[in-house]
GROMACS .gro file of C-alpha atoms in nm:
model
  262
    1UNK     CA    1   1.225  16.048   9.094
    2UNK     CA    2   1.444  15.830   8.911
    3UNK     CA    3   1.417  15.538   9.146
    4UNK     CA    4   1.019  15.573   9.203
    5UNK     CA    5   0.926  15.540   8.852
    6UNK     CA    6   1.123  15.228   8.882
    7UNK     CA    7   0.910  15.102   9.149
    8UNK     CA    8   1.235  15.134   9.355
    9UNK     CA    9   1.290  15.273   9.686
   10UNK     CA   10   1.568  15.529   9.810
   11UNK     CA   11   1.613  15.591  10.074
   12UNK     CA   12   1.946  15.820  10.204
   13UNK     CA   13   2.166  15.664  10.507
   14UNK     CA   14   2.408  15.852  10.643
   15UNK     CA   15   2.567  16.205  10.606
   16UNK     CA   16   2.887  16.285  10.612
   17UNK     CA   17   3.118  16.652  10.708
   18UNK     CA   18   3.438  16.730  10.802
   19UNK     CA   19   3.377  17.096  10.962
   20UNK     CA   20   3.466  17.331  11.210
   21UNK     CA   21   3.824  17.560  11.084
   22UNK     CA   22   3.583  17.883  11.069
   23UNK     CA   23   3.400  17.798  11.375
   24UNK     CA   24   3.765  17.814  11.558
   25UNK     CA   25   3.805  18.151  11.402
   26UNK     CA   26   3.507  18.223  11.535
   27UNK     CA   27   3.497  18.075  11.807
   28UNK     CA   28   3.165  17.948  11.847
   29UNK     CA   29   3.049  17.865  12.159
   30UNK     CA   30   2.738  17.735  12.059
   31UNK     CA   31   2.916  17.461  11.829
   32UNK     CA   32   2.856  17.199  11.983
   33UNK     CA   33   2.445  17.219  12.011
   34UNK     CA   34   2.479  17.343  11.562
   35UNK     CA   35   2.624  16.998  11.526
   36UNK     CA   36   2.286  16.778  11.727
   37UNK     CA   37   2.066  17.085  11.564
   38UNK     CA   38   2.212  16.986  11.204
   39UNK     CA   39   2.221  16.599  11.199
   40UNK     CA   40   1.812  16.728  11.326
   41UNK     CA   41   1.739  16.892  11.102
   42UNK     CA   42   1.878  16.663  10.784
   43UNK     CA   43   1.717  16.398  10.926
   44UNK     CA   44   1.366  16.637  10.910
   45UNK     CA   45   1.407  16.705  10.571
   46UNK     CA   46   1.507  16.411  10.424
   47UNK     CA   47   1.275  16.205  10.606
   48UNK     CA   48   1.011  16.427  10.475
   49UNK     CA   49   1.152  16.365  10.114
   50UNK     CA   50   1.155  16.019  10.125
   51UNK     CA   51   0.900  15.913  10.321
   52UNK     CA   52   1.194  15.670  10.487
   53UNK     CA   53   1.179  15.574  10.885
   54UNK     CA   54   1.534  15.494  10.906
   55UNK     CA   55   1.742  15.737  11.098
   56UNK     CA   56   2.021  15.988  10.866
   57UNK     CA   57   2.339  15.940  11.114
   58UNK     CA   58   2.622  16.214  11.100
   59UNK     CA   59   2.875  16.102  11.069
   60UNK     CA   60   3.230  16.381  11.124
   61UNK     CA   61   3.614  16.373  11.291
   62UNK     CA   62   3.742  16.636  11.450
   63UNK     CA   63   3.930  16.928  11.362
   64UNK     CA   64   4.313  16.877  11.388
   65UNK     CA   65   4.473  17.215  11.243
   66UNK     CA   66   4.375  17.475  11.454
   67UNK     CA   67   4.752  17.577  11.527
   68UNK     CA   68   4.780  17.704  11.207
   69UNK     CA   69   4.543  18.019  11.270
   70UNK     CA   70   4.804  18.062  11.507
   71UNK     CA   71   4.627  17.978  11.872
   72UNK     CA   72   4.766  17.693  12.103
   73UNK     CA   73   4.425  17.565  12.170
   74UNK     CA   74   4.115  17.452  12.034
   75UNK     CA   75   3.801  17.408  12.237
   76UNK     CA   76   3.627  17.315  11.880
   77UNK     CA   77   3.772  16.930  11.896
   78UNK     CA   78   3.630  16.882  12.263
   79UNK     CA   79   3.249  17.073  12.125
   80UNK     CA   80   3.270  16.796  11.845
   81UNK     CA   81   3.290  16.520  12.061
   82UNK     CA   82   3.110  16.609  12.323
   83UNK     CA   83   2.771  16.640  12.121
   84UNK     CA   84   2.932  16.260  11.924
   85UNK     CA   85   2.862  16.097  12.275
   86UNK     CA   86   2.561  16.344  12.400
   87UNK     CA   87   2.346  16.243  12.027
   88UNK     CA   88   2.324  15.848  12.160
   89UNK     CA   89   2.479  15.725  11.781
   90UNK     CA   90   2.317  15.981  11.596
   91UNK     CA   91   2.650  16.187  11.591
   92UNK     CA   92   2.924  15.950  11.487
   93UNK     CA   93   3.305  16.072  11.538
   94UNK     CA   94   3.565  15.856  11.331
   95UNK     CA   95   3.892  16.017  11.458
   96UNK     CA   96   4.078  16.313  11.470
   97UNK     CA   97   4.287  16.393  11.151
   98UNK     CA   98   4.658  16.448  11.271
   99UNK     CA   99   4.791  16.160  11.140
  100UNK     CA  100   4.708  16.252  10.781
  101UNK     CA  101   4.903  16.419  10.521
  102UNK     CA  102   4.853  16.795  10.543
  103UNK     CA  103   4.845  16.959  10.211
  104UNK     CA  104   5.050  17.328  10.245
  105UNK     CA  105   4.879  17.562  10.430
  106UNK     CA  106   4.867  17.339  10.702
  107UNK     CA  107   4.480  17.356  10.737
  108UNK     CA  108   4.330  17.151  10.432
  109UNK     CA  109   4.430  16.744  10.360
  110UNK     CA  110   4.653  16.655  10.111
  111UNK     CA  111   4.490  16.444   9.787
  112UNK     CA  112   4.637  16.109   9.968
  113UNK     CA  113   4.545  16.240  10.309
  114UNK     CA  114   4.153  16.285  10.172
  115UNK     CA  115   4.175  15.932  10.046
  116UNK     CA  116   4.274  15.833  10.374
  117UNK     CA  117   4.001  15.984  10.561
  118UNK     CA  118   3.761  15.882  10.343
  119UNK     CA  119   3.853  15.557  10.366
  120UNK     CA  120   3.809  15.623  10.747
  121UNK     CA  121   3.478  15.743  10.685
  122UNK     CA  122   3.391  15.415  10.422
  123UNK     CA  123   3.527  15.214  10.762
  124UNK     CA  124   3.275  15.384  11.041
  125UNK     CA  125   2.992  15.359  10.752
  126UNK     CA  126   3.044  15.059  10.673
  127UNK     CA  127   2.962  14.926  11.043
  128UNK     CA  128   2.717  15.223  11.154
  129UNK     CA  129   2.497  15.174  10.876
  130UNK     CA  130   2.601  14.824  10.678
  131UNK     CA  131   2.599  14.609  10.991
  132UNK     CA  132   2.397  14.821  11.215
  133UNK     CA  133   2.643  14.850  11.481
  134UNK     CA  134   2.762  15.103  11.730
  135UNK     CA  135   3.078  15.313  11.681
  136UNK     CA  136   3.334  15.498  11.927
  137UNK     CA  137   3.624  15.636  11.802
  138UNK     CA  138   3.955  15.594  12.003
  139UNK     CA  139   3.800  15.764  12.291
  140UNK     CA  140   3.879  15.819  12.746
  141UNK     CA  141   3.621  15.658  12.909
  142UNK     CA  142   3.766  15.780  13.272
  143UNK     CA  143   4.057  15.905  13.439
  144UNK     CA  144   4.140  15.826  13.807
  145UNK     CA  145   4.408  15.937  14.045
  146UNK     CA  146   4.602  15.681  14.272
  147UNK     CA  147   4.863  15.885  14.456
  148UNK     CA  148   5.093  16.042  14.194
  149UNK     CA  149   4.952  15.861  13.939
  150UNK     CA  150   4.689  15.871  13.656
  151UNK     CA  151   4.507  15.581  13.509
  152UNK     CA  152   4.284  15.653  13.210
  153UNK     CA  153   4.081  15.350  13.057
  154UNK     CA  154   3.969  15.393  12.688
  155UNK     CA  155   3.694  15.290  12.456
  156UNK     CA  156   3.910  15.141  12.219
  157UNK     CA  157   3.817  14.978  11.850
  158UNK     CA  158   4.081  14.764  11.798
  159UNK     CA  159   4.321  14.683  12.146
  160UNK     CA  160   4.569  14.650  12.286
  161UNK     CA  161   4.656  15.039  12.233
  162UNK     CA  162   4.989  15.156  12.080
  163UNK     CA  163   5.234  15.413  12.143
  164UNK     CA  164   5.336  15.492  11.747
  165UNK     CA  165   5.653  15.699  11.676
  166UNK     CA  166   5.695  15.639  11.364
  167UNK     CA  167   5.344  15.769  11.178
  168UNK     CA  168   5.338  16.007  11.413
  169UNK     CA  169   5.713  16.220  11.519
  170UNK     CA  170   5.694  16.182  11.880
  171UNK     CA  171   5.569  16.445  12.090
  172UNK     CA  172   5.625  16.551  12.475
  173UNK     CA  173   5.431  16.284  12.733
  174UNK     CA  174   5.288  16.122  12.381
  175UNK     CA  175   5.058  16.450  12.418
  176UNK     CA  176   4.989  16.334  12.715
  177UNK     CA  177   4.955  16.679  12.944
  178UNK     CA  178   4.847  16.751  13.285
  179UNK     CA  179   4.693  17.067  13.494
  180UNK     CA  180   4.499  17.216  13.758
  181UNK     CA  181   4.444  17.447  13.959
  182UNK     CA  182   4.765  17.530  14.121
  183UNK     CA  183   4.965  17.784  14.017
  184UNK     CA  184   5.246  17.500  13.923
  185UNK     CA  185   5.076  17.216  13.941
  186UNK     CA  186   5.324  16.895  13.885
  187UNK     CA  187   5.471  16.748  13.555
  188UNK     CA  188   5.406  16.446  13.399
  189UNK     CA  189   5.733  16.235  13.437
  190UNK     CA  190   5.666  15.921  13.250
  191UNK     CA  191   5.350  15.816  13.050
  192UNK     CA  192   5.281  15.404  12.960
  193UNK     CA  193   5.055  15.196  12.853
  194UNK     CA  194   4.938  14.941  13.106
  195UNK     CA  195   4.720  14.643  12.910
  196UNK     CA  196   4.472  14.644  12.641
  197UNK     CA  197   4.295  14.946  12.705
  198UNK     CA  198   4.447  15.187  12.986
  199UNK     CA  199   4.687  15.457  12.986
  200UNK     CA  200   4.957  15.571  13.360
  201UNK     CA  201   5.034  15.856  13.355
  202UNK     CA  202   5.318  15.901  13.641
  203UNK     CA  203   5.338  16.287  13.786
  204UNK     CA  204   5.642  16.509  13.960
  205UNK     CA  205   5.468  16.511  14.249
  206UNK     CA  206   5.080  16.412  14.368
  207UNK     CA  207   4.877  16.660  14.292
  208UNK     CA  208   4.713  16.856  14.579
  209UNK     CA  209   4.493  17.089  14.416
  210UNK     CA  210   4.117  17.091  14.225
  211UNK     CA  211   4.030  17.122  13.902
  212UNK     CA  212   4.244  16.819  13.807
  213UNK     CA  213   4.233  16.755  13.397
  214UNK     CA  214   4.445  16.498  13.201
  215UNK     CA  215   4.493  16.644  12.822
  216UNK     CA  216   4.599  16.489  12.472
  217UNK     CA  217   4.709  16.629  12.186
  218UNK     CA  218   4.539  16.943  12.351
  219UNK     CA  219   4.815  17.216  12.307
  220UNK     CA  220   4.977  17.304  11.998
  221UNK     CA  221   5.254  17.626  11.912
  222UNK     CA  222   5.117  17.838  11.691
  223UNK     CA  223   5.145  17.889  11.349
  224UNK     CA  224   5.201  17.590  11.330
  225UNK     CA  225   5.091  17.310  11.043
  226UNK     CA  226   4.867  17.076  11.063
  227UNK     CA  227   4.962  16.669  11.039
  228UNK     CA  228   5.149  16.411  11.212
  229UNK     CA  229   5.526  16.620  11.209
  230UNK     CA  230   5.449  16.921  11.366
  231UNK     CA  231   5.045  16.986  11.373
  232UNK     CA  232   4.882  16.939  11.797
  233UNK     CA  233   4.907  16.543  11.796
  234UNK     CA  234   4.956  16.264  11.949
  235UNK     CA  235   5.172  15.890  11.968
  236UNK     CA  236   4.842  15.683  12.087
  237UNK     CA  237   4.676  15.472  11.844
  238UNK     CA  238   4.458  15.136  11.847
  239UNK     CA  239   4.582  14.746  11.627
  240UNK     CA  240   4.306  14.775  11.362
  241UNK     CA  241   4.509  14.647  11.097
  242UNK     CA  242   4.250  14.737  10.838
  243UNK     CA  243   4.437  14.886  10.519
  244UNK     CA  244   4.340  15.091  10.302
  245UNK     CA  245   4.308  15.008   9.910
  246UNK     CA  246   4.654  15.199   9.832
  247UNK     CA  247   4.830  15.024  10.166
  248UNK     CA  248   4.778  15.293  10.417
  249UNK     CA  249   4.710  15.133  10.765
  250UNK     CA  250   4.360  15.284  10.903
  251UNK     CA  251   4.418  15.217  11.280
  252UNK     CA  252   4.177  15.443  11.479
  253UNK     CA  253   4.428  15.735  11.639
  254UNK     CA  254   4.345  15.894  11.980
  255UNK     CA  255   4.083  16.184  12.040
  256UNK     CA  256   4.215  16.557  12.103
  257UNK     CA  257   4.038  16.562  12.466
  258UNK     CA  258   4.000  16.731  12.812
  259UNK     CA  259   3.941  16.559  13.108
  260UNK     CA  260   3.899  16.550  13.442
  261UNK     CA  261   4.015  16.324  13.746
  262UNK     CA  262   3.835  16.172  13.934
   0.00000   0.00000   0.00000
């Protein structure tokens, strides 16, 4: 009403959310659809009020603190990533939150963590809304097997990839896991960068079973607090040198994922 009284247009550019912990507790199997419906509802209802034709994307992030609820794994981060990929830009995943500072409860972020998260959202908002470009987080594009080695190719916002054990405490295999349908899948023997946008994972033996999957930041210790020191996490990031107003690096960290190996 204030804008109209001054003869000015009013447009909603985006909606942001930080979400998913309760849906993890409730084991919501429809979460990906719920996210898509939520964004569509906002876009439809807000457009009816403002009369705008501009889209209203929803910026969201991945849950990274499910272990504090007593669980080793969660289906919600994968649903969040899948919904974002399927949305065609309507749902925009900013990234995971395992690299941020957490509060004492191990579920919510600290004041510094929320500040850094907000600046990550702002970085993505600038790209999507102000610059009119597409955004995707650091996520896998493909995982292929040759002998005993899996090569995972990533979409990297700011190449090259980096394995960082300073900002995020080192975890086994830098956060990567391998599994298949066999009773005893091969273990990971080594993980190494392979050019600016790929990672090579050498297994203890060539896998022979079906159902091959590579995972990252997927399994954590039940009851562990979320965060860069003990939560479900990994050590893979890009080389974005953007700095927050407090000088904190705003690198893009690899999302939690569970990818089929071809």
